[in-house]
XYZ file of N, CA and C in Angstrom:
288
model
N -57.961 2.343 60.474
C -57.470 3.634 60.056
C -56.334 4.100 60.960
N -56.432 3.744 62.090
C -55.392 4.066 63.151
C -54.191 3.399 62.964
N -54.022 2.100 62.486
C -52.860 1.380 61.889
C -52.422 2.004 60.850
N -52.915 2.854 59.989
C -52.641 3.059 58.663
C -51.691 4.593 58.781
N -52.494 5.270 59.959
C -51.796 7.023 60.332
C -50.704 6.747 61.046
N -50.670 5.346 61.812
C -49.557 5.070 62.998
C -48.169 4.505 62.074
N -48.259 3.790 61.465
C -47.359 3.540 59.896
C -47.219 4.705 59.394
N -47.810 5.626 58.660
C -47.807 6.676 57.760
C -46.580 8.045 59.121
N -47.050 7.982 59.899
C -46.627 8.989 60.982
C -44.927 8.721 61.042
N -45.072 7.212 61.086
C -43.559 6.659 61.554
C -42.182 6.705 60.157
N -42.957 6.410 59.043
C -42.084 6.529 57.726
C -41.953 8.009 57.502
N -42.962 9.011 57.886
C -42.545 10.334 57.632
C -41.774 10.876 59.251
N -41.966 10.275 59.917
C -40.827 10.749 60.684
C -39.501 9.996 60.921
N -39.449 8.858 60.195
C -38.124 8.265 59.657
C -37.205 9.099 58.670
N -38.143 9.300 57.924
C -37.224 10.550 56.818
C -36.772 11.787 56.935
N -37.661 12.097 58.039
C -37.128 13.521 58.749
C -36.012 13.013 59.575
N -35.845 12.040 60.330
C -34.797 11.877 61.020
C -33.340 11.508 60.243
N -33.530 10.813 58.951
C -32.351 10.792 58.129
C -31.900 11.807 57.385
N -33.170 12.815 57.190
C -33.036 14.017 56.469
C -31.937 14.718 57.541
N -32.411 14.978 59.026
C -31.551 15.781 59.761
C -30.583 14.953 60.221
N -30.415 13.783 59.810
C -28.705 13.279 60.224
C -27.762 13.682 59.144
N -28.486 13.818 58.099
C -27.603 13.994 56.620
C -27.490 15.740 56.663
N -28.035 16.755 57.450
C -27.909 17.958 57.098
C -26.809 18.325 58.362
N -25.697 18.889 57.697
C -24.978 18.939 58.756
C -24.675 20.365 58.978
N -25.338 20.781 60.258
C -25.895 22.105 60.902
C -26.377 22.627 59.909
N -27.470 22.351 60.266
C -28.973 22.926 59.281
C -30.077 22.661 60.065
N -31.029 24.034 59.793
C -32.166 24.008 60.726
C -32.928 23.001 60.132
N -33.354 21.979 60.316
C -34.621 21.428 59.776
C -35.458 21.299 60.443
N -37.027 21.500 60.243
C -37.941 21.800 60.754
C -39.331 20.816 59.953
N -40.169 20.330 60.862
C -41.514 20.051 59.962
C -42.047 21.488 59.973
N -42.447 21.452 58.506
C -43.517 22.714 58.683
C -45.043 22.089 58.196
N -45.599 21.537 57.696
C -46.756 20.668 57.873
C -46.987 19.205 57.447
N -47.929 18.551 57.533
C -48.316 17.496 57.432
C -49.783 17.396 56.879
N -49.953 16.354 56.033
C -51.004 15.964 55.295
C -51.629 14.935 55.072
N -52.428 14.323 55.682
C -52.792 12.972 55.060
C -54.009 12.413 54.887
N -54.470 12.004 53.557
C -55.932 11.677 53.065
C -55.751 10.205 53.340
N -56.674 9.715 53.705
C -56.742 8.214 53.502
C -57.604 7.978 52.565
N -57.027 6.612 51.660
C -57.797 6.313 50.596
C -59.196 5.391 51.004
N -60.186 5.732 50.030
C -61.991 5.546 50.536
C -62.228 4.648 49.518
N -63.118 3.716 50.081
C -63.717 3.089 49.154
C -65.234 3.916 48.970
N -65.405 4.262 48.021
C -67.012 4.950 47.807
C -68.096 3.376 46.710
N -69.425 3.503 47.519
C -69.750 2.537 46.992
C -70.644 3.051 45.688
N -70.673 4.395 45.064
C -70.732 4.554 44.226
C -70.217 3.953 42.576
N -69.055 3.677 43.402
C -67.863 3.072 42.007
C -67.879 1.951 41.592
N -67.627 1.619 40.365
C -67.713 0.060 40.207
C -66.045 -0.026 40.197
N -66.134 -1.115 40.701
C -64.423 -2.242 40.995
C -64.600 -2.670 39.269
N -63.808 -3.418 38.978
C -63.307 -4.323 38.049
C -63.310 -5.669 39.022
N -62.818 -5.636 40.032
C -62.863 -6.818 41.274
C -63.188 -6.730 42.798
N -63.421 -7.073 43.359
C -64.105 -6.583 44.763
C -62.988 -5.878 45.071
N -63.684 -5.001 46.067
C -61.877 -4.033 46.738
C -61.907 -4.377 47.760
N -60.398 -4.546 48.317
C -59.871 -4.359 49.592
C -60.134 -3.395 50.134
N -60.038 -3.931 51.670
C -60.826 -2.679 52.486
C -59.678 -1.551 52.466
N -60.041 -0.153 52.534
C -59.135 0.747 51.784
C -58.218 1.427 53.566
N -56.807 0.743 53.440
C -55.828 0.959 54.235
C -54.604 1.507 54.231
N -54.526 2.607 52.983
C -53.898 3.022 53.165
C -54.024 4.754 53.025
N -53.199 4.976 52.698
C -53.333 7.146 52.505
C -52.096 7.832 51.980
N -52.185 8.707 51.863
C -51.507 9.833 51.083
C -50.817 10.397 52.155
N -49.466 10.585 52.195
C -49.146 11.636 53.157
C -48.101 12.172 52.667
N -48.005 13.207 53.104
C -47.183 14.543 52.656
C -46.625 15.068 53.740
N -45.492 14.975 53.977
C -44.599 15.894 54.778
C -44.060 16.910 54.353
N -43.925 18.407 54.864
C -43.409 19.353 54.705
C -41.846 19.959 55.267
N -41.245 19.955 54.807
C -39.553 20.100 55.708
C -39.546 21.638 54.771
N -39.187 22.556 56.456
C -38.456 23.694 56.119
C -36.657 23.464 56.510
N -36.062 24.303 55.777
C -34.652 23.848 55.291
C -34.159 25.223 55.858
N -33.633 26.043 56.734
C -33.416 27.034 57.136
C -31.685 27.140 56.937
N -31.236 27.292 55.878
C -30.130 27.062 56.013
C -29.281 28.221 56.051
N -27.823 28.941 57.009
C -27.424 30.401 56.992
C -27.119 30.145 55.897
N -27.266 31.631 55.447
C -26.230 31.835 54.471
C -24.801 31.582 53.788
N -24.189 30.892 52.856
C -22.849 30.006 52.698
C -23.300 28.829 52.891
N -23.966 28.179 53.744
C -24.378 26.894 53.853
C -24.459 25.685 52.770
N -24.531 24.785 53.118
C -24.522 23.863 52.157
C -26.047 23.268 52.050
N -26.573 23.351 50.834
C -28.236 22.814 50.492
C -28.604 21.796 51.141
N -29.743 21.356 51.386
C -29.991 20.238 51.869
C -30.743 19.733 50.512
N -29.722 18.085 50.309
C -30.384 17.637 48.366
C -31.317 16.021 49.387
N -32.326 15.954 48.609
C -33.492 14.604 48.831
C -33.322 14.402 47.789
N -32.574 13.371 46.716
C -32.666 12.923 45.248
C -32.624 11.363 45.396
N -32.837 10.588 44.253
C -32.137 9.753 43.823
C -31.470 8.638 44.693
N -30.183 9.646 44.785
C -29.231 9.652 45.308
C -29.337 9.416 47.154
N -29.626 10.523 47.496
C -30.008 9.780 49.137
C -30.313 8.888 49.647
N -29.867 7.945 50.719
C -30.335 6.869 50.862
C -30.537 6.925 51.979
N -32.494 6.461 51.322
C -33.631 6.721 52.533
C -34.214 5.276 53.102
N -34.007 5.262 54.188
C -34.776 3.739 55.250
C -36.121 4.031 55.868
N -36.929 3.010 55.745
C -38.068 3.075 56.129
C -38.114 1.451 57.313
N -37.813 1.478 58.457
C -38.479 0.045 59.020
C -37.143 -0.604 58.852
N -35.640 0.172 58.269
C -34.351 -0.717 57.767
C -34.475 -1.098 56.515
N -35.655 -0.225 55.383
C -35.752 -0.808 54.247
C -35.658 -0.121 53.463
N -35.052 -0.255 52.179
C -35.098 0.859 51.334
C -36.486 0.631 50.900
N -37.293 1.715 49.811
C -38.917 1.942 49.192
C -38.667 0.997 48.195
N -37.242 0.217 47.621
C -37.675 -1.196 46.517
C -37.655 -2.005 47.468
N -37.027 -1.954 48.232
C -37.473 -3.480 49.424
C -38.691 -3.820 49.458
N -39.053 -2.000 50.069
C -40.560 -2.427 50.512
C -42.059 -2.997 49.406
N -41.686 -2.177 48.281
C -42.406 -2.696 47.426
C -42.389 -3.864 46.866
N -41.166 -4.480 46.822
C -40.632 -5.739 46.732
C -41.332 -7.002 47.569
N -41.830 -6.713 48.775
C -42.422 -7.120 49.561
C -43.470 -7.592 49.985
N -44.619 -6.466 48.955
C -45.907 -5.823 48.387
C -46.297 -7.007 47.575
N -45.447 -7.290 46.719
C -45.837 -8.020 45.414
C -46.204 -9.584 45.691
C-alpha cells in the first residue's frame, strides 16, 4: 500500500509542478488531497482470481488564485502533462 500512495503522491505532485510552470504568475496552491485505495472484499465473486488490489483513486485539488485581468489557468486536452517523462498514453501503453 505504501508503494501505491508513494507513486500516487509523486504523479499528483508532478502535475502540480507542470501546472505551476505553465501558470505564469499565478497563485497555485494544493488545496486538498484524496485517496481511496482499491479493496479486494472477499464478499465478491471475481469472474477470475484478482490481483492483489494496488492501486487507488486520487484526487488532487488546485486552487487557482488568479488577480484580477489575469490570464486562466486551462488543464485540457490540450496541455501537455508528464508523469515519470511520460505522457498517460505512454503509460497505459505500457499497462497492456
Amino acid at each position: 500500500m505504501n508503494l501505491c500512495l508513494s507513486r500516487s503522491f509523486f504523479l499528483m505532485m508532478s502535475l502540480l509542478a507542470v501546472a505551476a510552470a505553465g501558470a505564469e504568475k499565478s497563485a497555485l496552491s494544493i488545496a486538498g488531497m484524496t485517496v481511496t485505495p482499491h479493496m479486494m472484499v472477499e464478499s465478491m465473486r471475481y469472474l477470475r482470481e484478482p490481483e492483489p488490489a494496488v492501486g487507488a483513486r486520487v484526487e488532487l485539488f488546485l486552487r487557482h488564485d488568479a488577480q484580477e485581468g489575469g490570464a486562466p489557468l486551462v488543464l485540457d486536452g490540450k496541455s501537455r502533462l508528464l508523469f515519470d517523462g511520460k505522457t498517460p498514453a505512454d503509460l497505459l501503453a505500457s499497462e497492456a
